[in-house]
Amino acid sequence: MNIILLGPPGAGKGTQAAKLVASRNMIQLSTGDMLREARTSGTEMGQKVAAIMDAGELVTDEIVIGLIREKLEGNAGGGFIFDGFPRTLAQADALEKLLNDMGQSLTAAIELQVNDEVLVGRIVNRAKEAAANGQPVRADDNEESLKVRLMEYYKKTSPLLGYYYAKGQLRTVDGLAEINEVESAIARVLDNS
Ligand code: AMP
């Protein structure tokens, strides 16, 4: 089974992906995590994307598709959770092709449906909690970047909802429910797919 978790920043994609890794032994592929790793290890690509990420803009399709391609090549068995990818129609097309080439397909694109007010609150909270626990605060978890991230989502990523709907692959769950309820709703989608 290969699924996409779709939703704006703060919708809970990372939280739910981690749960699926634990409960179903799936493989989480988060392009945001991969890009942050590239920055931490100081690769040329990491340096190139740093300012773009901090501003809340999307990095190029070429870079993220390259990252995903590498990971897929290293894990032929499947069971992928795509978290934060695809974020553009070009990325969605590229993903379909990559999976096809491996003899795999997409099981479902699961939308975590939320509203903007809740998102802003969640992200501000995430930053506060990290700071209180002495953990690093994401450089893009501030109000300015958040506005850009939301706009990027609506302009470039939200068309994917229509794209997967048209393919019959879109499933929607209420991302505002309690974490465990969202987890159960996703489990139901997977068990019925
Ligand atoms: P995330 O952790 O998914 O919120 O991603 C953090 C940042 O990494 C985003 O704001 C973008 O700058 C960049 N990023 C992550 N995934 C992608 C993607 N699929 N396409 C373009 N940029 C991405």
XYZ file of N, CA and C in Angstrom, residues 5-133:
387
model
N -0.348 11.628 2.199
C -1.083 12.434 3.173
C -1.073 13.864 2.653
N -2.275 14.384 2.404
C -2.407 15.718 1.813
C -3.036 16.675 2.807
N -2.549 17.890 2.828
C -3.163 18.880 3.710
C -2.189 20.016 3.931
N -2.696 21.168 4.353
C -1.832 22.329 4.549
C -0.859 22.135 5.711
N 0.112 23.032 5.855
C 1.037 22.923 6.979
C 0.266 22.929 8.290
N 0.622 22.032 9.194
C -0.053 21.990 10.489
C -1.285 21.094 10.500
N -1.580 20.421 9.389
C -2.790 19.585 9.329
C -2.620 18.281 10.107
N -1.358 17.921 10.397
C -1.121 16.688 11.156
C -0.541 15.563 10.318
N 0.001 15.892 9.152
C 0.545 14.861 8.262
C 1.699 14.108 8.929
N 2.624 14.848 9.513
C 3.795 14.223 10.143
C 3.389 13.343 11.318
N 2.452 13.834 12.128
C 1.986 13.080 13.297
C 1.349 11.760 12.856
N 0.492 11.826 11.846
C -0.202 10.606 11.396
C 0.750 9.667 10.666
N 1.699 10.227 9.947
C 2.677 9.370 9.250
C 3.454 8.569 10.289
N 3.864 9.221 11.373
C 4.639 8.526 12.414
C 3.810 7.382 13.002
N 2.511 7.588 13.156
C 1.656 6.535 13.707
C 1.576 5.343 12.760
N 1.496 5.639 11.466
C 1.409 4.548 10.482
C 2.723 3.765 10.405
N 3.820 4.465 10.604
C 5.116 3.788 10.617
C 5.124 2.790 11.779
N 4.635 3.259 12.946
C 4.657 2.408 14.134
C 3.660 1.247 14.019
N 2.444 1.529 13.506
C 1.411 0.495 13.554
C 1.432 -0.423 12.340
N 1.898 0.080 11.204
C 1.795 -0.747 9.983
C 3.124 -0.969 9.296
N 4.165 -0.520 9.975
C 5.475 -0.784 9.409
C 5.669 -0.157 8.037
N 4.990 0.958 7.808
C 5.137 1.616 6.503
C 6.375 2.506 6.525
N 6.755 3.005 5.367
C 7.964 3.830 5.249
C 7.555 5.273 4.994
N 7.919 6.156 5.935
C 7.546 7.572 5.795
C 8.562 8.285 4.910
N 8.069 8.911 3.863
C 8.957 9.710 3.014
C 8.515 11.166 3.094
N 9.183 11.921 3.947
C 8.859 13.328 4.135
C 9.914 14.181 3.450
N 9.513 14.873 2.389
C 10.503 15.704 1.684
C 10.973 16.858 2.582
N 10.080 17.349 3.472
C 10.493 18.400 4.409
C 11.628 17.902 5.301
N 11.482 16.679 5.842
C 12.552 16.100 6.681
C 13.834 15.921 5.869
N 13.681 15.445 4.640
C 14.883 15.214 3.811
C 15.610 16.524 3.545
N 14.833 17.571 3.280
C 15.452 18.884 2.995
C 16.112 19.445 4.259
N 15.455 19.262 5.417
C 16.066 19.744 6.668
C 17.360 18.988 6.961
N 17.358 17.683 6.644
C 18.585 16.890 6.838
C 19.706 17.405 5.948
N 19.345 17.725 4.702
C 20.362 18.225 3.755
C 20.953 19.537 4.267
N 20.115 20.327 4.908
C 20.610 21.596 5.461
C 21.542 21.344 6.636
N 21.124 20.447 7.515
C 21.926 20.166 8.711
C 23.283 19.601 8.326
N 23.289 18.719 7.326
C 24.575 18.130 6.959
C 25.356 19.049 6.020
N 24.755 20.180 5.670
C 25.503 21.215 4.941
C 25.834 20.881 3.498
N 25.024 20.018 2.864
C 25.289 19.719 1.453
C 25.034 20.971 0.605
N 25.549 20.933 -0.613
C 25.379 22.077 -1.526
C 23.886 22.340 -1.749
N 23.140 21.239 -1.949
C 21.696 21.387 -2.158
C 21.049 21.985 -0.909
N 21.478 21.515 0.265
C 20.923 22.021 1.519
C 21.117 23.522 1.648
N 22.286 23.987 1.263
C 22.556 25.433 1.346
C 21.693 26.200 0.359
N 21.491 25.573 -0.801
C 20.726 26.242 -1.856
C 19.255 26.447 -1.452
N 18.705 25.479 -0.720
C 17.270 25.560 -0.400
C 16.964 26.298 0.910
N 17.989 26.573 1.704
C 17.760 27.105 3.058
C 16.890 28.357 3.069
N 17.264 29.349 2.270
C 16.544 30.626 2.306
C 15.109 30.450 1.803
N 14.939 29.593 0.800
C 13.603 29.352 0.231
C 12.699 28.730 1.289
N 13.240 27.735 2.004
C 12.447 27.071 3.044
C 12.093 28.043 4.171
N 13.067 28.822 4.595
C 12.806 29.737 5.724
C 11.745 30.763 5.351
N 11.700 31.125 4.076
C 10.691 32.093 3.636
C 9.320 31.436 3.517
N 9.288 30.099 3.471
C 8.010 29.397 3.382
C 7.612 29.063 1.952
N 8.541 29.304 1.019
C 8.226 28.997 -0.392
C 8.560 27.551 -0.711
N 8.082 27.080 -1.864
C 8.390 25.709 -2.279
C 9.735 25.672 -2.984
N 10.515 24.646 -2.721
C 11.745 24.448 -3.480
C 11.370 23.828 -4.833
N 12.340 23.752 -5.741
C 11.979 23.340 -7.108
C 11.504 21.879 -7.163
N 10.648 21.616 -8.148
C 10.167 20.248 -8.372
C 11.344 19.306 -8.601
N 12.313 19.797 -9.362
C 13.457 18.963 -9.731
C 14.150 18.416 -8.468
N 14.357 19.279 -7.483
C 15.057 18.853 -6.262
C 14.250 17.806 -5.504
N 12.970 18.095 -5.259
C 12.213 17.141 -4.422
C 11.928 15.835 -5.161
N 11.720 15.910 -6.467
C 11.489 14.670 -7.230
C 12.767 13.817 -7.180
N 13.908 14.485 -7.268
C 15.199 13.772 -7.175
C 15.337 13.062 -5.829
N 14.944 13.754 -4.753
C 15.041 13.162 -3.410
C 14.144 11.935 -3.298
N 12.919 12.062 -3.798
C 11.975 10.939 -3.721
C 12.458 9.772 -4.587
N 12.956 10.095 -5.765
C 13.445 9.025 -6.653
C 14.512 8.196 -5.943
N 15.456 8.876 -5.305
C 16.537 8.180 -4.587
C 15.984 7.236 -3.528
N 15.014 7.737 -2.755
C 14.465 6.918 -1.667
C 13.697 5.722 -2.218
N 12.954 5.932 -3.314
C 12.176 4.825 -3.870
C 13.113 3.750 -4.409
N 14.194 4.190 -5.010
C 15.138 3.217 -5.568
C 15.760 2.357 -4.470
N 15.867 2.934 -3.276
C 16.463 2.171 -2.177
C 15.470 1.277 -1.439
N 14.176 1.359 -1.780
C 13.137 0.624 -1.036
C 12.113 0.029 -2.001
N 12.520 -0.948 -2.773
C 11.662 -1.419 -3.855
C 10.340 -2.021 -3.373
N 10.269 -2.434 -2.105
C 9.103 -3.176 -1.621
C 7.818 -2.382 -1.472
N 7.920 -1.088 -1.376
C 6.705 -0.287 -1.228
C 6.279 -0.146 0.220
N 5.005 0.239 0.401
C 4.509 0.553 1.737
C 4.885 1.973 2.116
N 4.768 2.877 1.131
C 5.230 4.243 1.355
C 4.109 5.166 1.827
N 4.489 6.065 2.734
C 3.615 7.185 3.099
C 4.313 8.435 2.602
N 3.715 9.085 1.640
C 4.291 10.330 1.142
C 3.738 11.475 1.978
N 4.635 12.153 2.676
C 4.250 13.182 3.652
C 4.867 14.507 3.187
N 4.000 15.413 2.701
C 4.528 16.688 2.204
C 5.004 16.598 0.767
N 4.691 15.534 0.113
C 5.004 15.311 -1.303
C 3.884 14.440 -1.869
N 3.372 14.692 -3.053
C 3.672 15.821 -3.938
C 2.992 17.112 -3.464
N 3.562 18.235 -3.861
C 2.990 19.534 -3.517
C 2.635 20.332 -4.758
N 2.908 19.792 -5.930
C 2.524 20.451 -7.189
C 2.028 19.370 -8.143
N 1.323 19.808 -9.195
C 0.832 18.827 -10.169
C 1.989 18.130 -10.868
N 3.069 18.867 -11.120
C 4.235 18.250 -11.776
C 4.809 17.144 -10.883
N 4.826 17.394 -9.576
C 5.328 16.363 -8.647
C 4.388 15.161 -8.632
N 3.081 15.429 -8.721
C 2.106 14.332 -8.705
C 2.292 13.447 -9.944
N 2.481 14.075 -11.096
C 2.713 13.301 -12.324
C 4.001 12.494 -12.214
N 5.035 13.146 -11.665
C 6.328 12.454 -11.539
C 6.197 11.254 -10.605
N 5.441 11.421 -9.524
C 5.278 10.316 -8.569
C 4.573 9.135 -9.236
N 3.543 9.436 -10.013
C 2.817 8.353 -10.668
C 3.762 7.551 -11.565
N 4.588 8.289 -12.276
C 5.511 7.630 -13.196
C 6.548 6.795 -12.426
N 7.083 7.378 -11.350
C 8.088 6.655 -10.563
C 7.504 5.351 -10.009
N 6.277 5.434 -9.482
C 5.653 4.227 -8.924
C 5.385 3.206 -10.025
N 4.883 3.689 -11.170
C 4.629 2.782 -12.300
C 5.887 2.043 -12.709
N 6.970 2.799 -12.784
C 8.243 2.198 -13.209
C 8.683 1.085 -12.256
N 8.222 1.170 -10.993
C 8.599 0.147 -10.005
C 7.562 -0.962 -9.944
N 6.524 -0.868 -10.797
C 5.449 -1.858 -10.742
C 4.537 -1.634 -9.543
N 4.547 -0.401 -9.017
C 3.713 -0.080 -7.849
C 2.648 0.924 -8.263
N 1.687 1.148 -7.377
C 0.705 2.184 -7.666
C 0.300 2.871 -6.367
N -0.455 3.937 -6.529
C -0.926 4.680 -5.371
C -2.232 4.060 -4.894
N -2.341 3.821 -3.583
C -3.561 3.250 -3.033
C -4.602 4.347 -2.808
N -4.168 5.447 -2.200
C -5.096 6.552 -1.922
C -4.315 7.820 -1.596
N -4.959 8.941 -1.866
C -4.444 10.227 -1.393
C -5.406 10.656 -0.295
N -4.910 10.728 0.928
C -5.792 11.002 2.069
C -5.650 12.462 2.489
N -6.756 13.178 2.331
C -6.751 14.595 2.705
C -7.089 14.746 4.185
N -6.235 15.460 4.915
C -6.549 15.814 6.300
C -7.176 17.201 6.248
N -8.495 17.225 6.422
C -9.212 18.484 6.234
C -9.232 19.301 7.531
N -8.810 20.552 7.418
C -8.706 21.426 8.606
C -9.140 22.840 8.226
N -9.090 23.772 9.156
C -9.319 25.154 8.741
C -8.163 26.049 9.196
N -8.038 27.185 8.538
C -6.842 28.015 8.698
C -6.586 28.481 10.122
N -7.668 28.844 10.841
C -7.470 29.355 12.195
C -6.786 28.305 13.059
N -7.243 27.063 12.910
C -6.676 25.983 13.704
C -5.209 25.773 13.322
N -4.929 25.878 12.036
C -3.554 25.668 11.579
C -2.600 26.646 12.210
N -2.994 27.921 12.183
C -2.102 28.948 12.721
C -1.860 28.654 14.197
N -2.935 28.332 14.932
C -2.805 28.015 16.354
C -1.873 26.833 16.578
N -2.018 25.773 15.764
C -1.196 24.568 15.935
C 0.271 24.876 15.693
N 0.525 25.672 14.682
C 1.927 25.924 14.341
C 2.584 26.831 15.372
N 1.833 27.829 15.839
C 2.368 28.695 16.887
C 2.649 27.850 18.131
N 1.746 26.928 18.443
C 1.937 26.027 19.581
C 3.152 25.129 19.429
N 3.312 24.589 18.202
C 4.454 23.712 17.936
C 5.751 24.465 18.229
N 5.808 25.735 17.818
C 7.009 26.541 18.039
C 7.206 26.787 19.541
N 6.106 27.108 20.241
C 6.203 27.391 21.686
C 6.659 26.168 22.452
N 6.059 25.003 22.113
C 6.411 23.771 22.824
C 7.862 23.401 22.601
N 8.313 23.555 21.347
C 9.711 23.227 21.046
C 10.625 24.129 21.876
N 10.298 25.411 21.922
C 11.140 26.366 22.656
C 11.144 26.009 24.146
N 9.949 25.669 24.691
C 9.842 25.364 26.122
C 10.640 24.113 26.479
N 10.734 23.165 25.511
C 11.464 21.921 25.781
C 12.926 21.993 25.378
